[in-house]
JSON list of C-alpha atoms in Angstrom, two decimals:
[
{"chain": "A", "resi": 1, "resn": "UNK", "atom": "CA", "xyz": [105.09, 79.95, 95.78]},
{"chain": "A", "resi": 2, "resn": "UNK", "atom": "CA", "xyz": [101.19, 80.22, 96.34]},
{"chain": "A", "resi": 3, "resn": "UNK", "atom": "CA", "xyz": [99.64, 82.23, 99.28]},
{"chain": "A", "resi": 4, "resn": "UNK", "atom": "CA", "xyz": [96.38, 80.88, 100.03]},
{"chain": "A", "resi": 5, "resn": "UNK", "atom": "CA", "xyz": [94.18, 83.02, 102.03]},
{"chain": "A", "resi": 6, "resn": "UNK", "atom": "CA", "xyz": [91.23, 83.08, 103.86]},
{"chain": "A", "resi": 7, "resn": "UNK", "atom": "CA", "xyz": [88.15, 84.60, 106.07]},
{"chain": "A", "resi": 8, "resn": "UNK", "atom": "CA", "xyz": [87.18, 87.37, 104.54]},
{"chain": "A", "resi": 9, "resn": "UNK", "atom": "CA", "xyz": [83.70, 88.07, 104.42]},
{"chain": "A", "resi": 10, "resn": "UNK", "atom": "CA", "xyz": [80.46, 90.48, 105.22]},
{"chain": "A", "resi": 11, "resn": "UNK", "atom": "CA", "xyz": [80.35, 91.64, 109.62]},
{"chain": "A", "resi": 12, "resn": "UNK", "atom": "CA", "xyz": [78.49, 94.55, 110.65]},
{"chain": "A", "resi": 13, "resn": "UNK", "atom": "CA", "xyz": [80.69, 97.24, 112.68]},
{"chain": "A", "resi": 14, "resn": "UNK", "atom": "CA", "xyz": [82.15, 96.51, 115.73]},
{"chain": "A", "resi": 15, "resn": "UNK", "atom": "CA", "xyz": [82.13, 92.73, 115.09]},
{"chain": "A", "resi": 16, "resn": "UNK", "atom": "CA", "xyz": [85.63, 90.62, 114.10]},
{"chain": "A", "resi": 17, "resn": "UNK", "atom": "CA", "xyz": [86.50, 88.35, 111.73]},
{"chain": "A", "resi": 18, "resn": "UNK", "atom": "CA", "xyz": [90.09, 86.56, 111.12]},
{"chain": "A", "resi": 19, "resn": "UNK", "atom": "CA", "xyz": [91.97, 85.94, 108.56]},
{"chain": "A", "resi": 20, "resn": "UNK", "atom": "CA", "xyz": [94.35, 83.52, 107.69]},
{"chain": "A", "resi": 21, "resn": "UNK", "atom": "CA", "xyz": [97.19, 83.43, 104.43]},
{"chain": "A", "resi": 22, "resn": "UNK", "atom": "CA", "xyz": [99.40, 80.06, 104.38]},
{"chain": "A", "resi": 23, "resn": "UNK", "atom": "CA", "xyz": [102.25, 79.84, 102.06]},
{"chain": "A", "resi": 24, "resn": "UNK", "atom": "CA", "xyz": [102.73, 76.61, 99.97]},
{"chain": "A", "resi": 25, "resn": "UNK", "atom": "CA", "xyz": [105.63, 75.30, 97.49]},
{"chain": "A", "resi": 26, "resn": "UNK", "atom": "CA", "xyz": [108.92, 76.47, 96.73]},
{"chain": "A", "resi": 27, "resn": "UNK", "atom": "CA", "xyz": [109.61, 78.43, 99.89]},
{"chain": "A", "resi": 28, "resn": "UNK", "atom": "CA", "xyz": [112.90, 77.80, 101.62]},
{"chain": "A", "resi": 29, "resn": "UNK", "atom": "CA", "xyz": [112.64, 80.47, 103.95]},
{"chain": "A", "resi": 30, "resn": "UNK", "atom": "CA", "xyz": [110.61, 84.17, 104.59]},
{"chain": "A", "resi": 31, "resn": "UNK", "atom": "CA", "xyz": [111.23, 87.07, 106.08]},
{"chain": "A", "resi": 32, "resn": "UNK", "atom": "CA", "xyz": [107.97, 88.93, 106.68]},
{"chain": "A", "resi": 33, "resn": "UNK", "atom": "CA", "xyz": [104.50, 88.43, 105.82]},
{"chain": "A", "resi": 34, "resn": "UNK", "atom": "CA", "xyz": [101.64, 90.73, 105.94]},
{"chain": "A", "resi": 35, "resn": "UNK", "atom": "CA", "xyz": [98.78, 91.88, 104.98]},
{"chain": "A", "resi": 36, "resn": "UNK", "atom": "CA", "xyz": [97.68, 94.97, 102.66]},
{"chain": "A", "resi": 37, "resn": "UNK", "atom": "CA", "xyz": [94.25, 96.34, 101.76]},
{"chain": "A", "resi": 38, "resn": "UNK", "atom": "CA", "xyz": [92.78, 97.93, 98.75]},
{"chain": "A", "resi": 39, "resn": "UNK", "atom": "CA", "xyz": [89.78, 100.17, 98.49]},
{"chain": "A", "resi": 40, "resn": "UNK", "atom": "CA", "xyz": [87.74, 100.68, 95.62]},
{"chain": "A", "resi": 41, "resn": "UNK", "atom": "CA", "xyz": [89.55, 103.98, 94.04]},
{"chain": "A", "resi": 42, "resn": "UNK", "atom": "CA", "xyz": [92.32, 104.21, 96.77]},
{"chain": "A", "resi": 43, "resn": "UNK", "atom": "CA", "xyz": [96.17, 103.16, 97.12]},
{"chain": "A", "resi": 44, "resn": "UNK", "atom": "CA", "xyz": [97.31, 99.41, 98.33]},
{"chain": "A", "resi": 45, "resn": "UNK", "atom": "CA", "xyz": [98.44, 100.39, 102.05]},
{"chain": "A", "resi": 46, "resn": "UNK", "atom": "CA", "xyz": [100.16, 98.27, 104.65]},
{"chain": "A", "resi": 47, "resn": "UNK", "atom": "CA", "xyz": [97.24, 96.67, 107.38]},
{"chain": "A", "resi": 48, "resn": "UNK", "atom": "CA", "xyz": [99.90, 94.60, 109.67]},
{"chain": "A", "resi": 49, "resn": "UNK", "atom": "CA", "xyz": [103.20, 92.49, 108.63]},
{"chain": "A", "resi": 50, "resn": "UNK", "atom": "CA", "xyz": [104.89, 90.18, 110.84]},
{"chain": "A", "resi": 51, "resn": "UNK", "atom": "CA", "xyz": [108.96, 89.00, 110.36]},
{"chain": "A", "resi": 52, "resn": "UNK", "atom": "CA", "xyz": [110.04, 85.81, 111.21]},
{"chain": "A", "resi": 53, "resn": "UNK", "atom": "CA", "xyz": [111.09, 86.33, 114.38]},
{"chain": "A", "resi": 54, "resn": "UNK", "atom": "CA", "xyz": [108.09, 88.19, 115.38]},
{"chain": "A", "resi": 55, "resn": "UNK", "atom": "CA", "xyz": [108.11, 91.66, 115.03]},
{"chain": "A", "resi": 56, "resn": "UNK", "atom": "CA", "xyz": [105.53, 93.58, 114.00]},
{"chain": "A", "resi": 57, "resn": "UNK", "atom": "CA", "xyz": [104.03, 96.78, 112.01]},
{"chain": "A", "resi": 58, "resn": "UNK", "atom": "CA", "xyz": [100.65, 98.18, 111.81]},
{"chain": "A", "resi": 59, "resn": "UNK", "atom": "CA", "xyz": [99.18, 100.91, 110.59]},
{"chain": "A", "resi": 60, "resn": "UNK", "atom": "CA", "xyz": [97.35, 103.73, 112.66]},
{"chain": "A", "resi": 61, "resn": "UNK", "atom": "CA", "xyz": [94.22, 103.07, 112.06]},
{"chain": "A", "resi": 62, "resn": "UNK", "atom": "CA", "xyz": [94.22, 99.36, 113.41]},
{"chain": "A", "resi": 63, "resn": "UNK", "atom": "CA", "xyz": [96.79, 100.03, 116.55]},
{"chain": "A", "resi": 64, "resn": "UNK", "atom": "CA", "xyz": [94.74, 97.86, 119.58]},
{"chain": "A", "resi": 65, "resn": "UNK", "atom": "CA", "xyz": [92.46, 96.58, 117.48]},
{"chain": "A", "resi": 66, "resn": "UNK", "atom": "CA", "xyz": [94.31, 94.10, 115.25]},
{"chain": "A", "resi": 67, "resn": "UNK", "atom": "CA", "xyz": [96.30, 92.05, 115.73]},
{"chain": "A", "resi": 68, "resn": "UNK", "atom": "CA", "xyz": [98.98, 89.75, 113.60]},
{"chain": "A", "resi": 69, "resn": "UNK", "atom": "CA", "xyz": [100.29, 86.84, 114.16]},
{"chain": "A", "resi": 70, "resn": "UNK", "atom": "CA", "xyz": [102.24, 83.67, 112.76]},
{"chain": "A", "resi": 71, "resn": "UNK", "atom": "CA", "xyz": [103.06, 79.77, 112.82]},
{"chain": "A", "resi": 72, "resn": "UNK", "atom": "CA", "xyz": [106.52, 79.13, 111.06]},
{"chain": "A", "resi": 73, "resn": "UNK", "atom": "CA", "xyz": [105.82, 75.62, 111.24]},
{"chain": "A", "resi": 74, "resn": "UNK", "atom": "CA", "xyz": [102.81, 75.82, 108.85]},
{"chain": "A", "resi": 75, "resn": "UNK", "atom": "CA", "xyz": [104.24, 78.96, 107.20]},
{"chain": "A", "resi": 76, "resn": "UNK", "atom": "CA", "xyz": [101.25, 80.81, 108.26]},
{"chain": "A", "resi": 77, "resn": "UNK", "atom": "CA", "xyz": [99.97, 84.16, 109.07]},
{"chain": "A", "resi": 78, "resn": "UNK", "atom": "CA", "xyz": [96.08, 85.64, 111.03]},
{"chain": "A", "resi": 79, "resn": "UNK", "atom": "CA", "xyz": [95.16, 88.51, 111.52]},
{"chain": "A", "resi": 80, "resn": "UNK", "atom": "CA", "xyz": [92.70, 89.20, 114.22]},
{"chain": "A", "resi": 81, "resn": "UNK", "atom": "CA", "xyz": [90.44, 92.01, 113.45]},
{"chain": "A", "resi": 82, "resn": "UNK", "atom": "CA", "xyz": [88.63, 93.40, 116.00]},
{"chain": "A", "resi": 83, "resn": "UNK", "atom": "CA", "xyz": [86.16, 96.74, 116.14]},
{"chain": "A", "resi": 84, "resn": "UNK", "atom": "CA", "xyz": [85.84, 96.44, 112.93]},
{"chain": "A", "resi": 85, "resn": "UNK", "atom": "CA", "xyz": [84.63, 99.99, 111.16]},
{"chain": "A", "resi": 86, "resn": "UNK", "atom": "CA", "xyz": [82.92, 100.38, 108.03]},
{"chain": "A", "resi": 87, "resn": "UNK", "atom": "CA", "xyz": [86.13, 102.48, 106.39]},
{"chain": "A", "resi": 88, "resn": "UNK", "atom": "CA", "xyz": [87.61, 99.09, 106.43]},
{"chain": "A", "resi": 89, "resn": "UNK", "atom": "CA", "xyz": [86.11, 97.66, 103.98]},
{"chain": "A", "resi": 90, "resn": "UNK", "atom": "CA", "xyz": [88.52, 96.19, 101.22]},
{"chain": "A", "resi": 91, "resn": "UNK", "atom": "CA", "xyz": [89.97, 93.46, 99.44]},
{"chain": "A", "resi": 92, "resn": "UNK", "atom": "CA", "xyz": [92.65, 92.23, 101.74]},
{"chain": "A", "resi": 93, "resn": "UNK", "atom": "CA", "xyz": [95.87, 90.69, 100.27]},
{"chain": "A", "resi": 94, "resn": "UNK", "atom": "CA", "xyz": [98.65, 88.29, 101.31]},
{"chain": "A", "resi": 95, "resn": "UNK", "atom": "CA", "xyz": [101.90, 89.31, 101.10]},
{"chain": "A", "resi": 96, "resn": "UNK", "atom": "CA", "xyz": [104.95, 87.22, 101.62]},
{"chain": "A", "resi": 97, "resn": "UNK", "atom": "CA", "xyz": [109.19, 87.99, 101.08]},
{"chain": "A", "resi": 98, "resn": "UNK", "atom": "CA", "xyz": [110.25, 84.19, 100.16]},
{"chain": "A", "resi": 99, "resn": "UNK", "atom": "CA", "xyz": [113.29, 83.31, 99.45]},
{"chain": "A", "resi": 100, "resn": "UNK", "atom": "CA", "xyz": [113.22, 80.12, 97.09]},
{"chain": "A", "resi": 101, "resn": "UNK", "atom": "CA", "xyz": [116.79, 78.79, 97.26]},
{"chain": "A", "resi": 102, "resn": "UNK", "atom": "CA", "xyz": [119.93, 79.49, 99.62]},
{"chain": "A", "resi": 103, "resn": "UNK", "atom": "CA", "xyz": [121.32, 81.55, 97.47]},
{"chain": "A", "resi": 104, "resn": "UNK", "atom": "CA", "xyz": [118.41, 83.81, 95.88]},
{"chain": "A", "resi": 105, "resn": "UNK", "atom": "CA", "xyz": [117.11, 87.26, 97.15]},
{"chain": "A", "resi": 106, "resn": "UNK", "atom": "CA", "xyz": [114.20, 87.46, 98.97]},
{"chain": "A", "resi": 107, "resn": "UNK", "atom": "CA", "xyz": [111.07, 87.64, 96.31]},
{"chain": "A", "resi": 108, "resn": "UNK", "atom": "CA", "xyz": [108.04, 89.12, 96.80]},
{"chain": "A", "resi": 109, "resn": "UNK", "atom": "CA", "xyz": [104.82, 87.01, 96.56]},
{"chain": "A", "resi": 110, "resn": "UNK", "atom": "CA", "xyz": [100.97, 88.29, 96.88]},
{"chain": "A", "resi": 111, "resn": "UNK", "atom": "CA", "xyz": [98.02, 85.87, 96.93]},
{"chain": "A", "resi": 112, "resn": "UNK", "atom": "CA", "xyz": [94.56, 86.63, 95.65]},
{"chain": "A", "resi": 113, "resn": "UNK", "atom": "CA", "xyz": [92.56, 88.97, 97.81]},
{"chain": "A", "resi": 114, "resn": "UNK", "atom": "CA", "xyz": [89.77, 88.49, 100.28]},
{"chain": "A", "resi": 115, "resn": "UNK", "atom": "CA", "xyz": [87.09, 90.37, 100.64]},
{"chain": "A", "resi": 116, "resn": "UNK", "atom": "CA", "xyz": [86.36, 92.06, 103.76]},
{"chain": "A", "resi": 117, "resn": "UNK", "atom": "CA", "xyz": [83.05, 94.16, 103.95]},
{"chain": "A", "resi": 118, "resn": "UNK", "atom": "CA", "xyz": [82.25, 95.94, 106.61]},
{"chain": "A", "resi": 119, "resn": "UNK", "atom": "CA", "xyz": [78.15, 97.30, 107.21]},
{"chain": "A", "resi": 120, "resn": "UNK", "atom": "CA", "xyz": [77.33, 100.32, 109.15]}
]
């Protein structure tokens, strides 16, 4: 299972970028997806996950101004981020619970991070 993401980049406060993490190969189904962000010197925390059926999680500090979303057709997640402040500057993983056959436990996969800098 690969997660492939993408749209990370440089935006000066206030401004919005989105991301976008599709998962490719073995996947015969999921159960959430989300993202997670690490800061130089800081803990991996949750940013926003999405299940399957559409719930969804943020954390605090993005409440109204993200927001996540998904396409189970393309096994696909964005996240729109909006007001964008410079304390959210990080690398920005993937994450995805696949499970790879019927009868397996739900795995979890990360992709490769993209980085999201925010300027003051």
């Amino acid at each position: 299972v690969q997660l492939q993401a993408s749209g990370g980049g440089l935006v000066q406060a206030g401004g919005s970028l989105r991301l976008s993490c599709q998962a490719s190969g073995n996947i015969f189904n999921w159960n959430v997806m989300g993202w997670y962000r690490q800061a130089p010197g800081k803990q991996r925390e949750l940013v926003a996950a999405i299940t399957k059926i559409g719930s969804t999680d943020y954390h605090h500090s993005v409440q109204g101004r993200f927001t996540i979303s998904r396409d189970n057709v393309k096994n696909t997640i964005y996240l729109q981020m909006n007001s964008l402040k410079p304390e959210g500057t990080a690398a920005y993983l993937c994450h995805a619970g696949v499970r790879t056959t019927p009868v397996t436990n739900y795995e979890n996969f990360w992709g490769r991070g993209t980085l999201v800098t925010v300027s003051s």
